[in-house]
Coordinates of C-alpha atoms in Angstrom, one line a residue:
Chain A
M1 CA -15.8 3.4 -39.7
A2 CA -14.8 1.2 -36.8
E3 CA -11.7 -0.8 -37.0
K4 CA -12.0 -4.6 -36.6
G5 CA -11.3 -5.1 -33.0
I6 CA -8.3 -7.0 -31.9
R7 CA -6.8 -10.4 -32.9
I8 CA -3.9 -12.0 -31.0
R9 CA -2.1 -15.1 -32.1
G10 CA 0.4 -17.2 -30.2
L11 CA 1.4 -14.3 -27.8
K12 CA 4.2 -15.1 -25.5
K13 CA 5.8 -13.4 -22.7
R14 CA 8.8 -14.6 -20.7
Y15 CA 10.4 -12.8 -17.7
G16 CA 14.1 -13.2 -16.9
S17 CA 16.3 -15.8 -18.7
G18 CA 18.1 -18.9 -18.1
D19 CA 17.1 -21.0 -15.1
T20 CA 15.1 -18.3 -13.6
A21 CA 13.0 -17.5 -16.7
V22 CA 9.3 -17.5 -16.2
D23 CA 6.9 -17.9 -19.0
A24 CA 4.0 -15.8 -17.9
L25 CA 2.2 -16.2 -21.3
K26 CA 2.8 -19.3 -23.3
K27 CA 0.3 -19.2 -26.1
V28 CA -2.5 -16.8 -26.1
D29 CA -5.0 -16.7 -28.9
M30 CA -7.8 -14.1 -28.6
T31 CA -10.2 -12.3 -31.1
V32 CA -12.6 -9.6 -30.0
T33 CA -14.6 -8.1 -32.6
P34 CA -16.1 -4.5 -32.6
G35 CA -19.1 -4.0 -30.4
E36 CA -18.2 -7.2 -28.3
V37 CA -17.5 -7.4 -24.6
V38 CA -15.5 -10.6 -23.6
G39 CA -14.4 -11.6 -20.2
L40 CA -11.0 -12.7 -19.4
I41 CA -10.9 -15.0 -16.3
G42 CA -8.2 -16.8 -14.5
P43 CA -6.7 -17.4 -11.0
S44 CA -4.0 -15.3 -9.6
G45 CA -0.7 -15.8 -11.3
S46 CA -2.3 -17.1 -14.5
G47 CA -1.0 -14.3 -16.6
K48 CA -4.1 -12.0 -16.8
S49 CA -2.2 -8.8 -15.8
T50 CA 0.7 -9.7 -18.0
L51 CA -1.6 -10.1 -20.9
L52 CA -3.3 -6.8 -20.2
K53 CA 0.0 -5.1 -20.1
C54 CA 1.1 -6.6 -23.3
L55 CA -2.2 -5.7 -25.0
G56 CA -1.9 -2.1 -23.6
A57 CA 1.5 -1.8 -25.1
V58 CA 3.0 -1.3 -21.6
I59 CA 5.4 -4.3 -21.7
E60 CA 6.8 -5.9 -24.8
P61 CA 5.9 -9.6 -25.5
T62 CA 8.4 -12.0 -26.5
G63 CA 6.6 -13.6 -29.3
G64 CA 3.5 -13.9 -31.3
Q65 CA 1.3 -11.4 -33.1
M66 CA -1.2 -8.6 -32.1
V67 CA -3.4 -7.0 -34.6
L68 CA -5.4 -3.9 -33.8
G69 CA -8.0 -3.3 -36.5
D70 CA -6.1 -3.3 -39.8
H71 CA -2.7 -2.7 -38.3
I72 CA -0.3 -5.2 -36.9
I73 CA 1.2 -3.7 -33.9
Y74 CA 3.2 -6.6 -32.7
D75 CA 4.7 -9.4 -34.8
D76 CA 7.8 -10.8 -32.9
G77 CA 8.6 -7.2 -32.2
W78 CA 6.8 -3.8 -32.1
K79 CA 5.6 -2.6 -35.4
V80 CA 4.6 0.8 -34.0
K81 CA 7.2 3.3 -33.1
D82 CA 5.3 5.5 -30.8
L83 CA 3.8 3.3 -28.2
R84 CA 2.6 6.2 -26.2
A85 CA 0.6 7.6 -29.2
L86 CA -0.7 4.0 -29.6
R87 CA -2.1 4.0 -26.1
R88 CA -3.4 7.3 -26.4
D89 CA -5.3 7.1 -29.6
R90 CA -6.2 3.5 -29.9
I91 CA -6.5 1.9 -26.6
G92 CA -8.7 2.9 -23.7
F93 CA -8.1 1.8 -20.1
V94 CA -10.6 1.3 -17.4
F95 CA -9.0 0.4 -14.0
Q96 CA -9.9 -1.7 -11.0
A97 CA -9.9 1.7 -9.0
P98 CA -11.0 4.7 -11.1
Y99 CA -7.7 6.5 -10.7
L100 CA -9.1 9.8 -11.7
I101 CA -6.7 12.7 -11.6
P102 CA -7.6 14.3 -8.2
F103 CA -6.7 17.9 -9.2
L104 CA -8.9 17.9 -12.4
D105 CA -12.7 18.1 -12.4
V106 CA -14.9 15.5 -14.0
T107 CA -15.1 17.0 -17.4
D108 CA -11.3 17.7 -17.6
N109 CA -10.5 14.0 -16.3
V110 CA -12.6 12.8 -19.2
A111 CA -11.3 15.3 -21.8
L112 CA -7.6 14.9 -20.9
P113 CA -6.8 12.1 -23.3
A114 CA -8.5 13.9 -26.0
M115 CA -6.5 17.1 -25.2
L116 CA -3.3 15.0 -25.1
A117 CA -4.2 13.9 -28.5
G118 CA -4.2 17.4 -29.7
S119 CA -8.0 18.1 -29.7
P120 CA -8.7 21.8 -28.9
N121 CA -9.8 22.2 -25.2
S122 CA -13.4 23.2 -26.2
D123 CA -13.8 20.2 -28.6
A124 CA -12.4 17.8 -26.1
R125 CA -14.7 19.0 -23.4
K126 CA -17.7 18.8 -25.5
R127 CA -16.8 15.2 -26.3
A128 CA -16.3 14.6 -22.6
M129 CA -19.6 16.2 -21.7
D130 CA -21.6 14.0 -24.4
L131 CA -20.1 10.9 -22.9
L132 CA -20.8 11.9 -19.5
Q133 CA -24.4 12.5 -20.3
A134 CA -24.5 9.2 -22.1
L135 CA -23.2 7.6 -18.9
D136 CA -25.7 9.4 -16.7
V137 CA -23.0 11.5 -14.9
G138 CA -23.5 14.8 -16.9
H139 CA -24.8 16.5 -13.8
R140 CA -21.5 15.8 -12.0
A141 CA -19.6 17.4 -14.8
K142 CA -18.0 20.1 -12.6
A143 CA -17.5 18.0 -9.5
M144 CA -14.2 16.9 -8.3
P145 CA -13.4 13.2 -8.2
T146 CA -13.5 13.1 -4.4
Q147 CA -17.1 14.3 -4.5
L148 CA -18.3 11.3 -6.6
S149 CA -19.5 7.9 -5.3
G150 CA -17.6 4.7 -6.3
G151 CA -20.2 4.0 -9.2
E152 CA -19.9 7.6 -10.4
Q153 CA -16.2 7.5 -10.4
Q154 CA -16.1 4.2 -12.5
R155 CA -18.5 5.7 -15.0
V156 CA -16.2 8.7 -15.3
S157 CA -13.3 6.4 -15.8
I158 CA -15.2 4.6 -18.5
A159 CA -15.9 7.8 -20.2
R160 CA -12.2 8.8 -20.0
G161 CA -11.3 5.4 -21.8
L162 CA -13.9 6.1 -24.5
V163 CA -13.3 9.8 -25.2
N164 CA -10.6 9.2 -28.1
R165 CA -13.0 6.6 -29.5
P166 CA -10.5 3.8 -29.3
P167 CA -11.1 0.6 -31.2
V168 CA -10.2 -1.4 -28.0
I169 CA -10.9 -0.9 -24.3
L170 CA -9.0 -2.9 -21.6
A171 CA -10.8 -3.0 -18.4
D172 CA -9.0 -4.3 -15.4
E173 CA -11.4 -5.6 -12.8
P174 CA -13.7 -2.6 -13.2
T175 CA -16.4 -4.0 -10.9
A176 CA -14.1 -5.2 -8.1
P177 CA -14.8 -2.3 -5.7
L178 CA -18.6 -2.1 -6.3
D179 CA -21.6 -3.8 -5.0
S180 CA -23.8 -6.1 -7.2
E181 CA -26.2 -3.6 -8.4
R182 CA -23.5 -1.0 -9.4
A183 CA -21.3 -3.8 -10.9
M184 CA -24.0 -4.8 -13.2
A185 CA -24.7 -1.2 -14.0
V186 CA -21.1 -0.9 -15.0
I187 CA -21.2 -4.0 -17.2
R188 CA -24.4 -2.7 -18.8
I189 CA -22.7 0.5 -19.6
L190 CA -19.7 -1.3 -21.1
N191 CA -22.1 -3.3 -23.4
N192 CA -23.9 -0.3 -24.5
M193 CA -20.9 1.7 -25.3
A194 CA -19.3 -1.2 -27.1
Q195 CA -22.4 -1.4 -29.3
K196 CA -22.6 2.4 -29.6
F197 CA -19.1 3.1 -30.6
E198 CA -18.4 -0.4 -32.0
T199 CA -15.5 -0.9 -29.5
A200 CA -14.0 -4.2 -28.6
I201 CA -13.9 -4.4 -24.8
I202 CA -11.9 -7.0 -22.8
V203 CA -12.9 -7.1 -19.1
V204 CA -10.4 -8.9 -16.7
T205 CA -12.3 -10.2 -13.7
H206 CA -12.6 -12.3 -10.8
D207 CA -16.1 -11.1 -10.1
E208 CA -18.5 -14.2 -10.1
K209 CA -21.6 -12.0 -10.4
I210 CA -20.7 -10.5 -13.7
I211 CA -19.3 -13.6 -15.3
P212 CA -22.6 -14.7 -16.6
T213 CA -23.1 -11.6 -18.5
F214 CA -20.5 -12.3 -21.0
K215 CA -21.3 -14.0 -24.4
R216 CA -17.8 -15.0 -24.7
I217 CA -15.2 -15.8 -22.1
Y218 CA -11.5 -16.4 -22.2
H219 CA -10.0 -18.5 -19.5
I220 CA -6.3 -18.0 -18.9
R221 CA -4.5 -20.7 -16.9
D222 CA -0.6 -21.0 -16.9
G223 CA -0.2 -18.5 -19.6
V224 CA -2.5 -20.4 -22.1
T225 CA -6.1 -19.1 -23.0
Y226 CA -9.1 -21.3 -23.6
E227 CA -12.3 -19.8 -25.2
E228 CA -15.6 -20.7 -23.7
K229 CA -19.1 -19.5 -25.0
G230 CA -20.7 -17.7 -22.2
K231 CA -24.3 -17.4 -21.3
G232 CA -24.6 -13.6 -21.8
R233 CA -28.0 -13.9 -20.3
A234 CA -28.1 -10.5 -18.5
F235 CA -28.3 -8.5 -21.7
E236 CA -30.0 -10.8 -24.0
Chain B
M1 CA -3.9 22.0 -23.4
I2 CA -4.8 22.6 -19.8
S3 CA -2.1 23.5 -17.2
L4 CA -1.7 20.4 -15.2
A5 CA 0.6 22.1 -12.6
G6 CA -1.8 25.1 -12.2
R7 CA -4.8 22.7 -11.4
D8 CA -2.7 20.6 -9.0
I9 CA -1.7 23.9 -7.1
L10 CA -5.2 25.1 -7.1
H11 CA -6.3 21.8 -5.9
T12 CA -3.9 21.7 -3.0
W13 CA -3.5 25.5 -2.7
G14 CA -3.3 25.4 1.1
K15 CA -0.4 22.9 1.2
F16 CA 1.4 25.2 -1.4
I17 CA 0.6 28.4 0.4
F18 CA 1.8 27.1 3.9
T19 CA 5.0 25.5 2.3
G20 CA 5.6 28.7 0.3
F21 CA 5.2 30.7 3.5
G22 CA 7.7 28.6 5.2
L23 CA 10.1 28.8 2.4
G24 CA 9.4 32.6 2.1
L25 CA 10.6 33.2 5.6
L26 CA 13.9 31.4 4.7
I27 CA 14.1 33.5 1.5
G28 CA 13.2 36.6 3.6
V29 CA 16.1 35.9 6.0
T30 CA 18.4 35.5 2.8
L31 CA 17.3 39.0 1.5
I32 CA 17.8 40.5 4.9
M33 CA 21.4 39.0 5.0
A34 CA 22.1 40.5 1.7
G35 CA 20.6 43.8 3.0
V36 CA 22.7 43.7 6.0
Y37 CA 25.8 43.6 3.7
R38 CA 24.4 46.3 1.6
G39 CA 23.8 48.2 4.6
M40 CA 27.4 47.8 5.8
V41 CA 28.7 49.2 2.4
D42 CA 26.3 51.9 2.4
D43 CA 27.5 52.9 6.0
A44 CA 31.1 52.9 4.9
K45 CA 30.2 55.2 1.8
V46 CA 27.9 57.4 4.0
L47 CA 30.9 58.0 6.4
M48 CA 33.0 59.0 3.6
D49 CA 30.4 61.2 2.0
N50 CA 29.5 62.9 5.2
S51 CA 33.1 63.8 6.1
G52 CA 33.1 66.1 3.1
A53 CA 36.7 65.2 2.6
D54 CA 38.6 64.7 -0.7
L55 CA 41.7 63.5 1.1
W56 CA 42.4 61.8 4.4
V57 CA 45.8 62.7 5.8
V58 CA 46.8 60.2 8.4
Q59 CA 49.8 58.8 10.5
K60 CA 52.4 57.4 8.2
D61 CA 52.2 53.9 7.2
T62 CA 48.7 53.4 8.8
L63 CA 45.2 52.6 7.4
G64 CA 43.7 55.4 9.6
P65 CA 41.6 56.9 10.8
Y66 CA 38.8 54.3 10.4
A67 CA 40.5 51.0 9.8
E68 CA 43.5 51.5 12.0
S69 CA 44.4 53.9 14.8
S70 CA 46.1 57.1 13.6
S71 CA 47.7 60.0 15.5
I72 CA 49.2 63.1 14.0
Y73 CA 50.1 66.6 15.5
D74 CA 47.1 68.9 15.6
D75 CA 49.2 71.7 14.0
L76 CA 49.9 69.9 10.8
W77 CA 46.6 71.1 9.3
R78 CA 48.0 74.6 9.0
G79 CA 50.8 73.6 6.6
I80 CA 48.4 71.5 4.6
S81 CA 45.9 74.2 4.2
I82 CA 48.2 76.6 2.6
M83 CA 49.4 74.2 -0.1
T84 CA 48.4 74.9 -3.6
G85 CA 45.2 73.2 -4.6
V86 CA 43.8 72.8 -1.0
A87 CA 40.5 74.6 -0.4
R88 CA 40.0 73.6 3.3
A89 CA 41.7 71.5 5.7
A90 CA 40.5 70.5 9.2
N91 CA 41.5 68.2 12.1
V92 CA 39.2 65.6 13.1
T93 CA 39.2 62.8 15.8
Y94 CA 37.0 59.7 16.1
L95 CA 36.4 57.8 19.2
T96 CA 33.9 54.9 19.5
M97 CA 32.5 54.8 23.0
Q98 CA 29.6 54.0 25.2
V99 CA 27.7 57.3 25.8
R100 CA 25.5 57.5 28.8
H101 CA 21.8 58.3 28.0
G102 CA 19.5 58.3 31.0
D103 CA 19.5 54.7 32.3
R104 CA 21.1 53.2 29.3
D105 CA 24.2 53.3 27.2
V106 CA 24.3 54.2 23.7
R107 CA 27.2 53.0 21.4
A108 CA 28.2 55.9 19.4
M109 CA 31.2 57.2 17.4
V110 CA 32.2 60.7 18.9
S111 CA 33.6 62.9 16.4
G112 CA 35.7 65.9 17.2
I113 CA 35.3 68.8 14.7
A114 CA 37.5 71.8 14.4
A115 CA 36.0 75.3 14.9
G116 CA 35.1 77.0 11.6
G117 CA 31.4 76.2 10.8
P118 CA 29.3 74.0 8.5
G119 CA 31.1 73.2 5.2
L120 CA 34.3 72.6 6.9
P121 CA 35.5 68.9 6.5
G122 CA 34.2 66.8 9.2
W123 CA 31.1 68.8 10.1
P124 CA 27.6 67.2 9.9
P125 CA 26.5 68.5 6.4
Y126 CA 22.9 68.9 7.3
L127 CA 20.5 68.9 10.3
V128 CA 17.0 67.6 10.9
S129 CA 16.4 69.9 13.8
G130 CA 18.2 72.5 16.0
R131 CA 21.4 74.2 15.0
Q132 CA 25.1 73.5 14.4
I133 CA 27.6 73.7 17.2
T134 CA 28.4 77.4 17.8
R135 CA 30.4 77.4 21.1
G136 CA 33.9 76.2 21.6
H137 CA 32.9 73.7 24.3
Y138 CA 30.2 71.3 25.6
E139 CA 27.8 71.4 22.7
A140 CA 26.9 68.3 20.7
V141 CA 25.1 67.5 17.5
A142 CA 23.8 63.9 17.5
D143 CA 22.4 61.5 14.9
I144 CA 18.8 60.9 15.6
A145 CA 19.5 57.1 15.8
T146 CA 21.2 57.7 19.2
G147 CA 17.9 58.4 20.8
F148 CA 18.9 61.9 22.0
R149 CA 16.6 64.8 21.7
L150 CA 17.3 68.5 21.6
G151 CA 18.3 69.9 25.0
D152 CA 19.3 66.4 26.3
S153 CA 22.5 66.2 28.4
I154 CA 25.1 63.7 27.3
Q155 CA 28.0 62.6 29.6
I156 CA 31.2 61.9 27.6
R157 CA 33.9 61.0 30.1
R158 CA 33.7 63.6 32.9
N159 CA 32.1 66.3 30.8
Q160 CA 28.4 67.1 30.2
F161 CA 27.3 68.1 26.6
T162 CA 24.1 69.7 25.6
V163 CA 22.6 68.4 22.3
V164 CA 21.8 71.4 20.2
G165 CA 21.2 69.7 16.9
L166 CA 20.1 66.5 15.5
T167 CA 21.2 64.9 12.2
R168 CA 20.4 61.7 10.3
R169 CA 22.2 58.9 8.6
M170 CA 25.7 59.9 10.2
V171 CA 27.1 56.6 11.1
S172 CA 30.5 55.0 11.6
S173 CA 31.5 52.2 9.2
G174 CA 30.3 49.8 11.8
G175 CA 26.9 51.4 11.8
D176 CA 27.2 53.2 15.1
P177 CA 25.5 56.6 15.2
M178 CA 27.7 59.6 15.5
I179 CA 27.9 62.4 18.0
F180 CA 29.7 65.6 17.0
I181 CA 31.4 67.6 19.5
P182 CA 34.1 70.4 19.5
L183 CA 37.5 69.2 18.6
K184 CA 39.3 70.3 22.0
D185 CA 36.6 68.5 24.0
A186 CA 37.1 65.4 21.8
Q187 CA 40.8 65.6 22.2
E188 CA 40.5 65.8 26.0
A189 CA 38.0 62.8 26.0
Q190 CA 40.3 60.8 24.0
F191 CA 43.3 61.1 26.3
L192 CA 42.1 62.6 29.6
K193 CA 42.7 60.6 32.7
D194 CA 40.8 60.6 35.9
S195 CA 42.3 62.7 38.8
Y196 CA 43.8 59.7 40.6
A197 CA 45.6 58.6 37.4
I198 CA 46.9 62.1 36.8
R199 CA 48.3 62.2 40.3
Q200 CA 49.8 58.7 39.8
Q201 CA 51.5 59.9 36.6
R202 CA 52.8 63.1 38.3
R203 CA 54.3 61.1 41.3
R204 CA 56.0 58.6 38.9
T205 CA 57.4 61.4 36.8
A206 CA 58.7 63.2 39.9
E207 CA 60.2 60.0 41.2
N208 CA 62.0 59.5 37.9
P209 CA 65.7 60.9 38.4
A210 CA 65.9 61.6 34.7
F211 CA 63.1 64.3 35.0
N212 CA 63.8 65.4 38.5
R213 CA 67.4 66.5 38.5
P214 CA 68.7 68.8 41.1
G215 CA 70.7 70.8 38.6
V216 CA 67.6 71.5 36.2
P217 CA 65.0 72.9 38.6
G218 CA 62.4 73.7 35.8
L219 CA 62.6 70.3 34.0
L220 CA 60.0 68.5 36.2
D221 CA 57.4 71.2 35.7
A222 CA 57.9 71.2 32.0
V223 CA 57.6 67.6 31.6
I224 CA 54.4 67.4 33.7
A225 CA 52.9 70.4 31.8
S226 CA 53.5 68.5 28.5
Q227 CA 51.9 65.5 29.9
S228 CA 48.6 67.4 30.6
V229 CA 47.8 68.4 27.1
N230 CA 47.0 66.3 24.0
P231 CA 48.3 67.8 20.9
F232 CA 47.1 65.0 18.6
V233 CA 44.3 64.3 16.4
N234 CA 43.4 61.2 14.2
A235 CA 43.4 62.7 10.9
V236 CA 43.4 65.9 8.7
L237 CA 40.4 66.1 6.3
V238 CA 41.3 68.0 3.2
Q239 CA 39.0 69.5 0.6
V240 CA 40.6 70.1 -2.7
E241 CA 39.9 73.2 -5.0
N242 CA 38.2 72.8 -8.1
G243 CA 40.4 72.3 -11.1
H244 CA 43.0 70.3 -9.0
R245 CA 43.4 66.4 -9.0
P246 CA 43.2 65.1 -5.6
E247 CA 45.8 62.6 -6.3
D248 CA 48.3 65.5 -7.2
I249 CA 47.6 67.1 -3.9
A250 CA 47.9 63.8 -2.1
Q251 CA 51.4 63.3 -3.7
Q252 CA 52.5 66.8 -2.5
I253 CA 51.4 66.1 1.1
R254 CA 53.2 62.7 1.1
K255 CA 56.3 64.3 -0.4
W256 CA 56.6 67.4 2.0
K257 CA 54.8 66.2 5.2
R258 CA 55.9 62.6 5.4
L259 CA 52.3 61.3 6.0
T260 CA 50.2 58.9 4.4
V261 CA 47.3 60.3 2.4
Y262 CA 44.4 58.6 0.9
T263 CA 42.1 59.7 -1.8
R264 CA 38.4 58.7 -1.9
P265 CA 38.8 55.6 -4.1
Q266 CA 41.6 54.5 -1.8
M267 CA 39.5 55.2 1.3
E268 CA 36.6 53.3 -0.3
R269 CA 38.8 50.4 -0.9
I270 CA 39.9 50.4 2.7
L271 CA 36.6 50.8 4.2
I272 CA 34.7 48.2 2.0
G273 CA 37.7 46.0 1.0
K274 CA 39.4 45.7 4.3
L275 CA 37.4 47.0 7.2
I276 CA 34.1 44.9 6.3
A277 CA 35.8 42.2 4.2
T278 CA 35.5 39.6 6.9
S279 CA 32.0 40.5 7.7
S280 CA 31.1 40.2 4.0
K281 CA 32.8 36.9 3.8
Q282 CA 30.7 35.9 6.8
I283 CA 27.6 37.0 5.2
G284 CA 28.5 35.4 2.0
M285 CA 29.0 32.0 3.9
F286 CA 25.5 32.5 5.4
L287 CA 24.0 33.2 1.9
V288 CA 25.5 30.0 0.6
I289 CA 24.2 28.1 3.6
L290 CA 20.8 29.6 3.2
A291 CA 20.7 28.9 -0.6
V292 CA 21.7 25.2 0.1
V293 CA 19.0 24.9 2.7
S294 CA 16.5 26.4 0.5
A295 CA 17.2 24.2 -2.3
A296 CA 17.1 21.3 0.0
I297 CA 13.7 22.2 1.3
V298 CA 12.4 22.8 -2.2
A299 CA 13.8 19.6 -3.4
F300 CA 12.4 17.7 -0.5
I301 CA 8.9 19.4 -0.7
I302 CA 8.8 18.8 -4.7
Y303 CA 10.0 15.2 -4.2
T304 CA 7.4 14.4 -1.5
L305 CA 4.6 16.0 -3.5
T306 CA 5.6 14.0 -6.6
L307 CA 5.8 10.6 -4.7
G308 CA 2.4 11.3 -3.4
K309 CA 1.2 11.3 -7.0
I310 CA 3.0 8.3 -8.3
R311 CA -0.2 6.5 -9.2
E312 CA -1.5 9.6 -11.0
I313 CA 1.7 9.9 -12.9
A314 CA 1.5 6.3 -13.9
V315 CA -2.1 6.9 -15.2
L316 CA -1.1 10.0 -17.0
K317 CA 1.8 8.1 -18.7
L318 CA -0.7 5.2 -19.6
I319 CA -3.2 7.4 -21.2
G320 CA -0.4 9.1 -23.3
T321 CA 1.1 12.0 -21.5
T322 CA 4.5 12.8 -22.5
N323 CA 7.5 12.7 -20.3
R324 CA 8.2 16.3 -21.2
T325 CA 4.5 17.2 -20.0
I326 CA 5.1 15.5 -16.6
A327 CA 8.6 17.0 -16.2
F328 CA 7.1 20.5 -17.1
M329 CA 4.3 20.0 -14.6
I330 CA 6.8 19.2 -11.8
L331 CA 8.9 22.1 -12.9
Q332 CA 6.3 24.5 -12.9
Q333 CA 5.2 23.4 -9.3
A334 CA 8.7 24.0 -8.1
V335 CA 8.9 27.4 -9.6
A336 CA 5.5 28.4 -8.4
L337 CA 6.6 27.2 -4.9
G338 CA 9.7 29.4 -5.2
G339 CA 7.5 32.3 -6.6
I340 CA 5.2 32.1 -3.6
G341 CA 8.3 31.9 -1.3
F342 CA 9.9 34.9 -3.0
V343 CA 6.8 37.1 -2.7
V344 CA 6.4 36.1 1.0
G345 CA 10.2 36.7 1.7
K346 CA 10.3 40.0 0.0
I347 CA 7.2 41.1 2.0
A348 CA 8.8 39.9 5.3
A349 CA 12.1 41.3 4.5
T350 CA 10.7 44.8 3.6
F351 CA 8.6 45.0 6.7
S352 CA 11.1 43.5 9.1
A353 CA 14.2 45.5 7.9
P354 CA 13.4 48.7 9.9
F355 CA 13.3 46.7 13.1
F356 CA 17.0 45.5 12.8
P357 CA 19.4 47.4 15.0
K358 CA 21.9 47.8 12.0
Y359 CA 21.1 49.5 8.8
V360 CA 19.6 47.0 6.3
L361 CA 19.6 48.2 2.7
L362 CA 17.3 46.3 0.4
E363 CA 18.4 47.0 -3.1
P364 CA 15.9 46.5 -6.0
L365 CA 18.8 44.7 -7.9
D366 CA 19.4 42.4 -5.1
S367 CA 15.7 41.5 -5.2
V368 CA 15.9 40.7 -8.9
S369 CA 19.1 38.7 -8.4
G370 CA 17.4 36.8 -5.5
F371 CA 14.4 36.0 -7.6
I372 CA 16.5 34.7 -10.4
A373 CA 18.5 32.6 -7.9
V374 CA 15.4 31.3 -6.3
V375 CA 14.0 30.3 -9.8
L376 CA 17.3 28.5 -10.5
I377 CA 17.5 26.7 -7.2
C378 CA 13.8 25.6 -7.7
I379 CA 14.7 24.4 -11.2
I380 CA 17.7 22.5 -9.9
S381 CA 15.8 21.2 -6.8
S382 CA 13.0 19.8 -9.1
I383 CA 15.5 17.4 -11.0
I384 CA 15.3 14.7 -8.2
A385 CA 11.5 14.6 -8.4
I386 CA 11.5 14.8 -12.3
R387 CA 13.9 11.8 -12.2
A388 CA 11.5 10.0 -9.9
A389 CA 8.5 10.8 -12.0
L390 CA 10.2 9.8 -15.2
K391 CA 11.1 6.4 -13.7
V392 CA 7.5 5.6 -13.0
D393 CA 6.3 2.6 -15.1
P394 CA 3.0 3.3 -16.6
A395 CA 2.4 -0.5 -16.0
E396 CA 2.0 0.5 -12.3
A397 CA -1.6 1.8 -13.1
I398 CA -2.6 -1.6 -14.1
G399 CA -3.0 -4.2 -11.3
G400 CA -0.9 -7.4 -10.8

């Protein structure tokens, strides 16, 4: 049974204090339901990365509320003791560059978060293999990251983000280094995976070519989010 | 859970092997230094063991015959040999000198041994070829390390000696190979002057009015005659009869002969504690420096390798890897590097030891201690890299 996506209410983040304080996030409201892929768009310095880091439990917000599924994870303070376990078990990450571990082969790169979560190696590898096949890179399972193309690396990175079946995936400009064709392929995969695993996916992007593919878009400007209904035409 | 350190090492095995090889040569030098010290200690013990003595009788208040010069009359052994509890006593001389061998000089310790045959203190206890000295003059038994062969002729001062026997591991406390010659020849070699010097000495004696007095016609000849013989040896080596304590015999000799006597434990303390003390401190300093340099190299390499993986470490942290796992990964790599280095060092030391001019004794226990030291150094050296890795913010994996 999938959890109920992610809900954010009035999230704030202030860096520094006194005269030098900077309000990176002033009021962020966002809801992403399971199986949905939403875009998060904004100019440089608008607070996109700060929001992603707050959502990823990497930095602590200074106010507001974050609910992941049925669990309040932040409400004017962390409500979860082990943030590392939270990231490992309930949040998946897909980065701008794939950042695969260069000394692990494709299978182990994908299986690693599952192994870290305590799954036996054989189970973790089986789940990794299933995901790799679902993402059409099963044939590269034994390859090292440097032997993959950019698109393949990004698909492996997506598989790694999904291996623990997290209710939320945070994708930080996942199509930036890819050409149009590969970028569209990655977005198609994210949509498919979101529906297949009922995962809520937030895609931070600048990429003009993929923006029309989102059904819903959150714009962020000066630390405040605005929702816009997207066209979502590519996958309708 | 898979071994992250093992996978990283396999992935960059070339870098690890080459780095480990370089570190290994340094560890090899460290093991050799320890081996040189052990060799010096062994040389000192071999010298004592091969002398076959239980007691060393030397000039009063000296640390002779190895650590200081000692000179005693060559007839003292007679009185010592008849003392209760003394099995055998024999004179001995030691003279370190350059011995001519063909076109080259060989540094050797020439030992004069009293007539009497094998088993007498001071004689080489065994031969590897040839025979022991049987004639009273101009025969020699040489350690094989001198390079002499049977039948070779050795020039010691003005006299020629024929090598009649070869022995092995007969060395001075300084590691110089030994040459055994008859005692009378050795006494002559120690004090014999050349003809010009003898004429000079006789002229000076004759010109001295104290020795050349008109009223005492035989005095000058008597003085000159006394100057042409050498009645001294460096020590008397004593073997104690079974059932007697060497310390008791030593006490008797000290009491009645007014000489200094050392037992084996005392001589061992002199040879190891005094004679090679400075050298061992020197080697100890080198060992400390080499250990510090090794630690610095390991620390630098591991730190550099870790800095090269900062992004990967950030990703690992972001996806939930514990600090303990990351620290253990770096620690394993440091220990693996040390392990590779130790194996290379041990092999290098084992194969290069025979080529060193001095005896290098590689003790298994030193190797074990060395391995433990290498592991400890690697663990300590990895701390800087571990600190750097633990400071990595998982947020670095996310852009912005």
